[in-house]
Amino acid sequence: MAIKLILLLLFFAVMIFIGVQCRKSSTDVNGFVLGGRSVGPWLTAFAYGTSYFSAVIFVGYAGQFGWTFGVASTWIGLGNAFIGSLLAWVILGRRTRIMTQHLDAKTMPEFFGRRYDSQALKVAASAITFLFLIPYTASLFNGLSRLFDMAFHVDYAICVIVMAVLTGIYVILGGYMATAINDFIQGIIMLFGIVAVIVAVLGEHGGFMGSLSAMAQIPSDAYNGAFVSFFGPAPLYLIFVVLLTSLGTWGLPQMIGKFYAIKNEGAIQKGTIISTFFAIIVAGGCYFLGGFGRLFETQAHVDAEGFDAIVPSMLSNLPDILVAIVLILVLSASMSTLSSLVLTSSSTLTLDFINQLAHKENSERKNILTMRVFIAIFIAISAVIAIVQAKSRVTFIAQLMGISWGALAGAFLAPFLYGLYWKKTTKAAVAVGYVFGCGMMIIQLLISLGLITVHGAVLSFVFTNSLYSGVFAMLLSLIIVPVVSLFTQSTKPAHIEEKFSCYDRTVQVHAKTVLSDRKDTPQGKR
């Protein structure tokens, strides 16, 4: 117990100290929200990764999908690494940084407003972000209760309140820079923690080969040895999970916002490599570990306690020092994601919603004060929702949490991607994208709550669950937005060439960066 308490107190002290030290970098809106657009590759890459992976993945998804797919659940982590991290950085990183600076956009809704010359799109995007990030934020607390009960035997509400208060302090004090530095420290803990836990857990069954042999003996309704097969017992379902958890990040405001703040070209190149490596270890490790869950749990216990019981059961026999590391790991994962979400929510509501409705631009000082107030409010609301959901098992809240990711990605992915690359994207197409993405997930929520039913094989398949409908919302939106754009060119924003001119601007770079066909004259000769 002493080891666990000492590590926790040290962890919390470091977080608060960094928040205090970063106050000087958050004196204006640009510094508070984006760190002055001067954040280096390591901080940005770790901020991206730690915002991506939270306790929801380590405890919830790793347990659930590890139980469903066995060792093949590792593909989800690899998909997160190569689609959600590598491709996201390559395709979105550089263009996002250039155009958002050119348009002076600090948030995703502000990007939509300035890229498409539409304040209505800006306000609508702000409302969507606010409505769907709050339940997503509340879901971060899930999974903590069982781990803290296992280690300290304390009530879930106390865990939530402590985590919420400490996160609020360092984000309110230091803004984006405090979040980025803390994310870096938390990311280091996650990297070493997940490796140590995997080695220890698999060691209980004779290491990797011994655990794999034991998994091969577990019966499956699909075929013998399904849980150690290449794609597991449900390959189609696995593909949908990979797509939603990987491609979905391309449309999430708290993820894309990391590209706004990165320093320069070199930082983007390095950040791409660092972020991908981080995702391979953390996401791949989490799902790989969860794939062996059937060695530690029975079907009857999972039916009674839910998937969240699987990972805590795997960790229950670890030495105290490793249990303490796991607690810090899960806290790190949750607090880093929580800080990113509340900073995104508060900045969006302040800059894009309140200021817009007030028809005036507030002073820097007032905007920062407003954002700090909303950070506190958002954290408080999320904590209350999490506690209410855990104590009363309110079905609506639990369903809404599962809908959030699909709604945000479905509404924003296509309008943002085409906004960076295609000049012919129109306001009408973006509006349709908003409505389609959110509409599909609201229908999914109503179906999940039993309020409506759908008929027909196709619709029944699309709305099987929020994973399936979320993927279809993203993929169909990628088709709908360009098609609608072609038929609504009259709503194309004006001065589009000027908006894209940022990509054609001439800059001077060293020859070691870009190859040239020019033949240099030897020094001293004309």
Short mmCIF file of C-alpha atoms in Angstrom, two decimals, residues 32-463:
data_model
loop_
_atom_site.label_atom_id
_atom_site.label_comp_id
_atom_site.label_asym_id
_atom_site.label_seq_id
_atom_site.Cartn_x
_atom_site.Cartn_y
_atom_site.Cartn_z
CA PHE A 32 -3.39 28.71 -24.09
CA VAL A 33 -5.04 26.75 -26.92
CA LEU A 34 -2.09 25.95 -29.23
CA GLY A 35 1.07 26.52 -27.23
CA GLY A 36 1.99 29.34 -29.61
CA ARG A 37 2.16 26.89 -32.54
CA SER A 38 5.71 26.09 -31.47
CA VAL A 39 5.41 22.61 -29.96
CA GLY A 40 8.16 20.19 -30.93
CA PRO A 41 7.86 16.68 -32.42
CA TRP A 42 8.23 14.67 -29.20
CA LEU A 43 5.63 16.62 -27.26
CA THR A 44 3.19 16.69 -30.19
CA ALA A 45 3.59 12.99 -30.97
CA PHE A 46 3.10 11.96 -27.36
CA ALA A 47 0.18 14.39 -26.98
CA TYR A 48 -1.42 12.78 -30.04
CA GLY A 49 -0.84 9.26 -28.75
CA THR A 50 -1.93 9.84 -25.17
CA SER A 51 -5.07 11.64 -26.36
CA TYR A 52 -5.78 8.61 -28.55
CA PHE A 53 -5.36 5.88 -25.95
CA SER A 54 -7.14 6.04 -22.60
CA ALA A 55 -8.47 3.74 -19.89
CA VAL A 56 -11.36 3.00 -22.24
CA ILE A 57 -8.91 1.13 -24.46
CA PHE A 58 -6.74 -0.43 -21.76
CA VAL A 59 -9.57 -1.75 -19.60
CA GLY A 60 -12.72 -1.71 -21.74
CA TYR A 61 -11.82 -2.31 -25.37
CA ALA A 62 -8.80 -4.54 -24.67
CA GLY A 63 -10.95 -6.77 -22.48
CA GLN A 64 -13.98 -6.80 -24.78
CA PHE A 65 -12.26 -7.29 -28.11
CA GLY A 66 -9.56 -9.54 -26.67
CA TRP A 67 -12.34 -11.80 -25.43
CA THR A 68 -14.11 -11.67 -28.80
CA PHE A 69 -11.15 -12.09 -31.18
CA GLY A 70 -8.42 -13.67 -29.05
CA VAL A 71 -4.85 -12.90 -30.07
CA ALA A 72 -6.13 -11.49 -33.40
CA SER A 73 -7.26 -8.40 -31.45
CA THR A 74 -3.66 -7.24 -31.88
CA TRP A 75 -4.69 -6.17 -35.40
CA ILE A 76 -6.79 -3.41 -33.81
CA GLY A 77 -3.71 -1.94 -32.17
CA LEU A 78 -1.71 -2.20 -35.39
CA GLY A 79 -4.58 -0.55 -37.29
CA ASN A 80 -4.51 2.28 -34.75
CA ALA A 81 -0.76 2.63 -35.33
CA PHE A 82 -0.65 2.57 -39.13
CA ILE A 83 -4.05 4.06 -40.06
CA GLY A 84 -4.89 6.14 -37.01
CA SER A 85 -1.35 7.46 -36.48
CA LEU A 86 1.02 7.01 -39.46
CA LEU A 87 -1.46 7.75 -42.28
CA ALA A 88 -3.16 10.48 -40.25
CA TRP A 89 0.15 12.31 -39.83
CA VAL A 90 1.19 11.79 -43.45
CA ILE A 91 -2.12 12.80 -45.04
CA LEU A 92 -3.41 15.41 -42.58
CA GLY A 93 -0.48 16.68 -40.52
CA ARG A 94 1.36 19.01 -42.89
CA ARG A 95 -1.66 20.39 -44.73
CA THR A 96 -3.56 20.97 -41.49
CA ARG A 97 -0.68 22.93 -39.99
CA ILE A 98 -0.25 25.10 -43.11
CA MET A 99 -3.90 25.91 -43.83
CA THR A 100 -5.01 26.46 -40.23
CA GLN A 101 -2.21 28.98 -39.74
CA HIS A 102 -3.06 30.64 -43.06
CA LEU A 103 -6.73 30.93 -42.05
CA ASP A 104 -5.81 31.77 -38.43
CA ALA A 105 -8.03 28.92 -37.23
CA LYS A 106 -7.43 27.68 -33.69
CA THR A 107 -10.18 25.03 -33.56
CA MET A 108 -11.87 22.65 -35.99
CA PRO A 109 -15.17 24.62 -36.03
CA GLU A 110 -13.20 27.82 -36.72
CA PHE A 111 -11.50 26.02 -39.62
CA PHE A 112 -14.88 25.10 -41.09
CA GLY A 113 -16.15 28.67 -40.65
CA ARG A 114 -13.18 30.27 -42.41
CA ARG A 115 -12.51 27.59 -45.01
CA TYR A 116 -16.15 27.62 -46.20
CA ASP A 117 -17.01 31.28 -45.40
CA SER A 118 -19.90 30.19 -43.21
CA GLN A 119 -20.54 31.20 -39.63
CA ALA A 120 -23.49 28.79 -39.56
CA LEU A 121 -21.18 25.84 -40.26
CA LYS A 122 -18.84 27.10 -37.54
CA VAL A 123 -21.59 27.33 -34.91
CA ALA A 124 -23.07 23.96 -35.94
CA ALA A 125 -19.66 22.27 -35.68
CA SER A 126 -19.16 23.85 -32.27
CA ALA A 127 -22.53 22.54 -31.06
CA ILE A 128 -21.79 19.02 -32.37
CA THR A 129 -18.37 19.05 -30.69
CA PHE A 130 -19.82 20.16 -27.36
CA LEU A 131 -22.76 17.73 -27.37
CA PHE A 132 -20.75 14.63 -28.26
CA LEU A 133 -17.49 15.31 -26.44
CA ILE A 134 -19.16 15.56 -23.03
CA PRO A 135 -20.39 11.92 -22.91
CA TYR A 136 -17.12 10.80 -24.51
CA THR A 137 -15.26 12.62 -21.74
CA ALA A 138 -17.40 10.91 -19.10
CA SER A 139 -16.57 7.49 -20.56
CA LEU A 140 -12.88 8.03 -19.71
CA PHE A 141 -13.63 7.38 -16.07
CA ASN A 142 -14.96 3.93 -16.89
CA GLY A 143 -12.52 1.17 -16.08
CA LEU A 144 -10.84 3.08 -13.26
CA SER A 145 -13.29 1.85 -10.63
CA ARG A 146 -12.33 -1.83 -10.76
CA LEU A 147 -8.58 -1.13 -10.76
CA PHE A 148 -8.75 1.24 -7.81
CA ASP A 149 -11.05 -1.08 -5.93
CA MET A 150 -8.54 -3.89 -6.51
CA ALA A 151 -5.59 -1.79 -5.30
CA PHE A 152 -7.03 0.52 -2.63
CA HIS A 153 -10.60 -0.66 -1.95
CA VAL A 154 -11.90 2.88 -2.37
CA ASP A 155 -15.21 4.02 -3.81
CA TYR A 156 -15.45 4.77 -7.53
CA ALA A 157 -16.80 8.28 -6.88
CA ILE A 158 -13.66 9.22 -4.94
CA CYS A 159 -11.44 8.04 -7.81
CA VAL A 160 -13.43 10.13 -10.29
CA ILE A 161 -13.39 13.26 -8.14
CA VAL A 162 -9.65 13.10 -7.42
CA MET A 163 -8.77 12.53 -11.06
CA ALA A 164 -11.11 15.31 -12.21
CA VAL A 165 -9.78 17.87 -9.73
CA LEU A 166 -6.11 17.19 -10.46
CA THR A 167 -6.61 17.25 -14.23
CA GLY A 168 -8.56 20.48 -13.95
CA ILE A 169 -5.82 22.18 -11.94
CA TYR A 170 -2.97 21.63 -14.38
CA VAL A 171 -5.03 22.30 -17.51
CA ILE A 172 -6.55 25.50 -16.11
CA LEU A 173 -3.15 26.77 -14.97
CA GLY A 174 -0.96 25.83 -17.93
CA GLY A 175 -3.26 25.32 -20.93
CA TYR A 176 -1.98 23.40 -23.95
CA MET A 177 1.69 23.48 -23.03
CA ALA A 178 1.06 22.00 -19.57
CA THR A 179 -1.10 19.34 -21.22
CA ALA A 180 1.60 18.54 -23.81
CA ILE A 181 4.41 18.24 -21.27
CA ASN A 182 2.29 16.12 -18.93
CA ASP A 183 1.24 14.00 -21.90
CA PHE A 184 4.91 13.37 -22.65
CA ILE A 185 5.59 12.19 -19.09
CA GLN A 186 2.41 10.15 -19.03
CA GLY A 187 3.31 8.64 -22.40
CA ILE A 188 6.70 7.48 -21.09
CA ILE A 189 4.90 5.79 -18.18
CA MET A 190 2.49 4.12 -20.61
CA LEU A 191 5.31 2.81 -22.82
CA PHE A 192 7.28 1.18 -20.02
CA GLY A 193 4.18 0.17 -18.08
CA ILE A 194 2.51 -1.80 -20.86
CA VAL A 195 5.70 -3.72 -21.67
CA ALA A 196 6.25 -4.65 -18.01
CA VAL A 197 2.64 -5.74 -17.56
CA ILE A 198 2.65 -7.93 -20.70
CA VAL A 199 5.82 -9.72 -19.60
CA ALA A 200 4.46 -10.29 -16.09
CA VAL A 201 0.98 -11.42 -17.12
CA LEU A 202 2.11 -13.85 -19.80
CA GLY A 203 4.72 -15.20 -17.40
CA GLU A 204 1.90 -16.65 -15.30
CA HIS A 205 1.24 -19.18 -18.09
CA GLY A 206 4.77 -19.98 -19.17
CA GLY A 207 5.53 -16.91 -21.27
CA PHE A 208 4.34 -16.15 -24.79
CA MET A 209 4.53 -19.68 -26.20
CA GLY A 210 2.99 -21.22 -23.09
CA SER A 211 0.13 -18.71 -23.12
CA LEU A 212 -0.39 -19.23 -26.85
CA SER A 213 -0.58 -23.02 -26.37
CA ALA A 214 -3.08 -22.58 -23.56
CA MET A 215 -5.21 -20.26 -25.71
CA ALA A 216 -5.23 -22.84 -28.50
CA GLN A 217 -6.99 -25.29 -26.20
CA ILE A 218 -9.93 -22.97 -25.50
CA PRO A 219 -13.03 -24.09 -27.46
CA SER A 220 -14.77 -21.72 -29.85
CA ASP A 221 -18.11 -21.82 -31.64
CA ALA A 222 -16.29 -20.95 -34.87
CA TYR A 223 -13.58 -23.64 -35.07
CA ASN A 224 -10.87 -25.19 -32.94
CA GLY A 225 -8.00 -22.84 -32.21
CA ALA A 226 -9.97 -19.80 -33.38
CA PHE A 227 -8.61 -17.59 -30.60
CA VAL A 228 -5.01 -17.99 -31.80
CA SER A 229 -5.81 -17.84 -35.53
CA PHE A 230 -4.58 -15.03 -37.79
CA PHE A 231 -7.87 -13.12 -38.01
CA GLY A 232 -9.77 -14.69 -35.13
CA PRO A 233 -13.27 -16.16 -35.09
CA ALA A 234 -15.04 -13.06 -36.55
CA PRO A 235 -12.90 -11.43 -39.29
CA LEU A 236 -15.64 -9.10 -40.64
CA TYR A 237 -16.41 -7.72 -37.19
CA LEU A 238 -12.67 -7.27 -36.63
CA ILE A 239 -12.39 -5.14 -39.79
CA PHE A 240 -15.18 -2.83 -38.58
CA VAL A 241 -13.51 -2.41 -35.19
CA VAL A 242 -10.18 -1.56 -36.86
CA LEU A 243 -11.82 0.99 -39.18
CA LEU A 244 -13.80 2.81 -36.49
CA THR A 245 -10.98 3.02 -33.95
CA SER A 246 -8.35 3.90 -36.59
CA LEU A 247 -9.95 5.95 -39.38
CA GLY A 248 -12.24 7.64 -36.85
CA THR A 249 -9.35 9.67 -35.41
CA TRP A 250 -9.14 11.62 -38.67
CA GLY A 251 -12.34 13.45 -37.76
CA LEU A 252 -11.96 13.94 -34.00
CA PRO A 253 -11.34 17.60 -33.02
CA GLN A 254 -9.11 16.76 -30.04
CA MET A 255 -6.83 14.67 -32.27
CA ILE A 256 -6.63 16.98 -35.29
CA GLY A 257 -5.95 19.91 -32.98
CA LYS A 258 -2.49 18.50 -32.28
CA PHE A 259 -1.47 19.26 -35.87
CA TYR A 260 -2.43 22.93 -35.44
CA ALA A 261 0.24 23.41 -32.77
CA ILE A 262 3.27 21.60 -34.21
CA LYS A 263 6.33 23.76 -34.81
CA ASN A 264 7.65 23.13 -38.34
CA GLU A 265 8.28 20.70 -41.19
CA GLY A 266 11.03 18.81 -39.41
CA ALA A 267 8.82 18.39 -36.37
CA ILE A 268 6.09 16.85 -38.51
CA GLN A 269 8.49 14.31 -40.05
CA LYS A 270 9.91 13.28 -36.68
CA GLY A 271 6.50 13.36 -35.04
CA THR A 272 5.13 10.93 -37.63
CA ILE A 273 7.74 8.32 -36.70
CA ILE A 274 7.47 8.87 -32.96
CA SER A 275 3.68 8.77 -32.95
CA THR A 276 3.58 5.55 -34.97
CA PHE A 277 6.13 3.86 -32.70
CA PHE A 278 4.17 4.97 -29.63
CA ALA A 279 0.93 3.55 -31.03
CA ILE A 280 2.52 0.21 -31.95
CA ILE A 281 3.76 -0.28 -28.38
CA VAL A 282 0.80 1.11 -26.43
CA ALA A 283 -2.20 0.21 -28.61
CA GLY A 284 -0.66 -2.98 -29.96
CA GLY A 285 0.39 -3.95 -26.43
CA CYS A 286 -3.04 -3.27 -24.91
CA TYR A 287 -4.95 -5.34 -27.44
CA PHE A 288 -2.28 -8.04 -27.48
CA LEU A 289 -2.58 -8.33 -23.71
CA GLY A 290 -6.37 -8.38 -23.85
CA GLY A 291 -6.20 -11.21 -26.38
CA PHE A 292 -5.18 -13.60 -23.58
CA GLY A 293 -8.11 -12.65 -21.35
CA ARG A 294 -9.77 -16.07 -21.63
CA LEU A 295 -6.88 -17.58 -19.66
CA PHE A 296 -7.90 -15.53 -16.63
CA GLU A 297 -11.70 -15.33 -16.77
CA THR A 298 -14.68 -17.63 -17.28
CA GLN A 299 -17.65 -17.00 -19.53
CA ALA A 300 -20.03 -17.08 -16.55
CA HIS A 301 -18.08 -14.37 -14.68
CA VAL A 302 -17.88 -12.16 -17.77
CA ASP A 303 -21.63 -12.57 -18.31
CA ALA A 304 -22.22 -11.48 -14.72
CA GLU A 305 -19.61 -8.71 -14.35
CA GLY A 306 -19.11 -7.48 -17.93
CA PHE A 307 -16.02 -7.09 -20.10
CA ASP A 308 -14.51 -4.47 -17.78
CA ALA A 309 -13.77 -7.28 -15.30
CA ILE A 310 -11.35 -9.08 -17.63
CA VAL A 311 -8.23 -6.87 -17.47
CA PRO A 312 -8.44 -6.33 -13.68
CA SER A 313 -8.62 -10.12 -13.27
CA MET A 314 -5.49 -10.48 -15.39
CA LEU A 315 -3.68 -8.01 -13.14
CA SER A 316 -4.95 -9.17 -9.75
CA ASN A 317 -2.02 -11.53 -9.03
CA LEU A 318 0.77 -9.15 -10.05
CA PRO A 319 3.35 -7.93 -7.47
CA ASP A 320 2.46 -4.70 -5.66
CA ILE A 321 5.02 -2.65 -7.55
CA LEU A 322 3.52 -3.71 -10.89
CA VAL A 323 -0.02 -3.04 -9.67
CA ALA A 324 1.14 0.47 -8.73
CA ILE A 325 2.65 0.91 -12.20
CA VAL A 326 -0.62 -0.24 -13.79
CA LEU A 327 -2.57 2.28 -11.74
CA ILE A 328 -0.26 5.08 -12.83
CA LEU A 329 -0.47 3.78 -16.41
CA VAL A 330 -4.28 3.86 -16.46
CA LEU A 331 -4.38 7.22 -14.68
CA SER A 332 -1.89 8.59 -17.22
CA ALA A 333 -3.94 7.31 -20.13
CA SER A 334 -7.17 8.75 -18.73
CA MET A 335 -5.87 12.11 -17.51
CA SER A 336 -4.03 12.83 -20.77
CA THR A 337 -7.12 12.14 -22.85
CA LEU A 338 -9.36 14.00 -20.40
CA SER A 339 -7.15 17.11 -20.51
CA SER A 340 -7.18 17.11 -24.31
CA LEU A 341 -10.96 16.72 -24.49
CA VAL A 342 -11.83 19.45 -21.99
CA LEU A 343 -9.36 21.89 -23.58
CA THR A 344 -10.94 21.19 -26.97
CA SER A 345 -14.48 21.56 -25.60
CA SER A 346 -13.82 24.80 -23.71
CA SER A 347 -11.93 26.50 -26.55
CA THR A 348 -14.58 25.49 -29.09
CA LEU A 349 -17.50 26.70 -26.97
CA THR A 350 -15.77 29.98 -26.08
CA LEU A 351 -14.22 30.96 -29.40
CA ASP A 352 -16.70 29.46 -31.85
CA PHE A 353 -20.06 29.47 -30.09
CA ILE A 354 -20.32 32.15 -27.40
CA ASN A 355 -18.26 34.80 -29.21
CA GLN A 356 -20.16 34.12 -32.43
CA LEU A 357 -23.59 34.39 -30.83
CA ALA A 358 -22.50 37.56 -29.02
CA HIS A 359 -21.46 39.05 -32.40
CA LYS A 360 -18.28 40.43 -30.92
CA GLU A 361 -14.69 39.41 -30.29
CA ASN A 362 -13.86 39.43 -26.60
CA SER A 363 -10.46 40.43 -25.25
CA GLU A 364 -7.69 37.85 -24.89
CA ARG A 365 -7.94 38.01 -21.11
CA LYS A 366 -11.70 37.49 -21.10
CA ASN A 367 -11.49 34.59 -23.57
CA ILE A 368 -8.88 32.81 -21.45
CA LEU A 369 -10.91 33.37 -18.29
CA THR A 370 -14.02 32.01 -20.02
CA MET A 371 -12.15 28.93 -21.25
CA ARG A 372 -10.78 28.24 -17.78
CA VAL A 373 -14.28 28.47 -16.31
CA PHE A 374 -15.64 26.09 -18.93
CA ILE A 375 -12.80 23.62 -18.34
CA ALA A 376 -13.91 23.41 -14.72
CA ILE A 377 -17.57 23.10 -15.76
CA PHE A 378 -16.88 20.40 -18.37
CA ILE A 379 -14.82 18.32 -15.97
CA ALA A 380 -17.50 18.64 -13.30
CA ILE A 381 -20.30 17.64 -15.70
CA SER A 382 -18.29 14.67 -17.01
CA ALA A 383 -17.51 13.48 -13.48
CA VAL A 384 -21.15 13.71 -12.44
CA ILE A 385 -22.30 11.82 -15.54
CA ALA A 386 -19.69 9.10 -14.93
CA ILE A 387 -20.70 8.69 -11.28
CA VAL A 388 -24.43 8.65 -12.07
CA GLN A 389 -23.93 6.12 -14.85
CA ALA A 390 -21.83 3.84 -12.65
CA LYS A 391 -24.13 4.03 -9.64
CA SER A 392 -27.50 3.79 -11.37
CA ARG A 393 -26.59 1.97 -14.61
CA VAL A 394 -28.51 4.50 -16.69
CA THR A 395 -28.78 2.83 -20.10
CA PHE A 396 -29.16 6.10 -22.02
CA ILE A 397 -25.82 7.47 -20.81
CA ALA A 398 -23.97 4.24 -21.56
CA GLN A 399 -25.43 4.13 -25.08
CA LEU A 400 -24.63 7.80 -25.71
CA MET A 401 -20.98 7.24 -24.80
CA GLY A 402 -20.74 4.54 -27.47
CA ILE A 403 -22.34 6.82 -30.06
CA SER A 404 -20.03 9.82 -29.50
CA TRP A 405 -16.98 8.63 -31.45
CA GLY A 406 -19.01 7.63 -34.51
CA ALA A 407 -21.01 10.89 -34.54
CA LEU A 408 -17.94 13.15 -34.36
CA ALA A 409 -15.97 11.18 -36.94
CA GLY A 410 -18.99 10.71 -39.21
CA ALA A 411 -19.82 14.43 -39.18
CA PHE A 412 -16.32 15.91 -39.50
CA LEU A 413 -13.98 13.47 -41.28
CA ALA A 414 -15.11 14.04 -44.87
CA PRO A 415 -15.68 17.85 -44.64
CA PHE A 416 -12.25 18.31 -43.03
CA LEU A 417 -10.33 15.99 -45.37
CA TYR A 418 -11.87 17.44 -48.54
CA GLY A 419 -11.51 20.93 -47.10
CA LEU A 420 -7.73 20.44 -47.05
CA TYR A 421 -7.40 18.86 -50.47
CA TRP A 422 -10.32 19.71 -52.79
CA LYS A 423 -11.20 23.24 -53.88
CA LYS A 424 -14.66 22.25 -55.13
CA THR A 425 -16.02 21.21 -51.73
CA THR A 426 -19.14 23.30 -51.02
CA LYS A 427 -20.97 24.65 -47.99
CA ALA A 428 -24.05 22.59 -48.83
CA ALA A 429 -21.98 19.38 -48.95
CA VAL A 430 -20.44 20.11 -45.56
CA ALA A 431 -23.89 20.74 -44.07
CA VAL A 432 -25.12 17.44 -45.52
CA GLY A 433 -22.05 15.73 -44.05
CA TYR A 434 -22.88 17.11 -40.61
CA VAL A 435 -26.50 15.99 -40.80
CA PHE A 436 -25.69 12.57 -42.23
CA GLY A 437 -22.98 11.70 -39.71
CA CYS A 438 -24.90 12.84 -36.65
CA GLY A 439 -28.21 11.58 -38.03
CA MET A 440 -26.96 8.03 -38.49
CA MET A 441 -25.64 7.84 -34.95
CA ILE A 442 -28.81 9.34 -33.45
CA ILE A 443 -30.81 6.67 -35.30
CA GLN A 444 -28.40 4.08 -33.88
CA LEU A 445 -29.00 5.45 -30.38
CA LEU A 446 -32.78 5.24 -30.79
CA ILE A 447 -32.48 1.67 -32.07
CA SER A 448 -30.19 0.70 -29.20
CA LEU A 449 -32.69 2.12 -26.70
CA GLY A 450 -35.52 0.17 -28.36
CA LEU A 451 -37.43 3.30 -29.38
CA ILE A 452 -37.46 2.48 -33.10
CA THR A 453 -36.83 -0.58 -35.25
CA VAL A 454 -35.43 -0.99 -38.76
CA HIS A 455 -36.47 -3.56 -41.35
CA GLY A 456 -34.59 -5.13 -44.22
CA ALA A 457 -31.31 -7.02 -44.37
CA VAL A 458 -29.21 -4.01 -45.39
CA LEU A 459 -30.47 -1.62 -42.71
CA SER A 460 -30.33 -4.33 -40.05
CA PHE A 461 -26.70 -4.95 -40.95
CA VAL A 462 -25.76 -1.23 -41.00
CA PHE A 463 -27.35 -0.66 -37.59
#
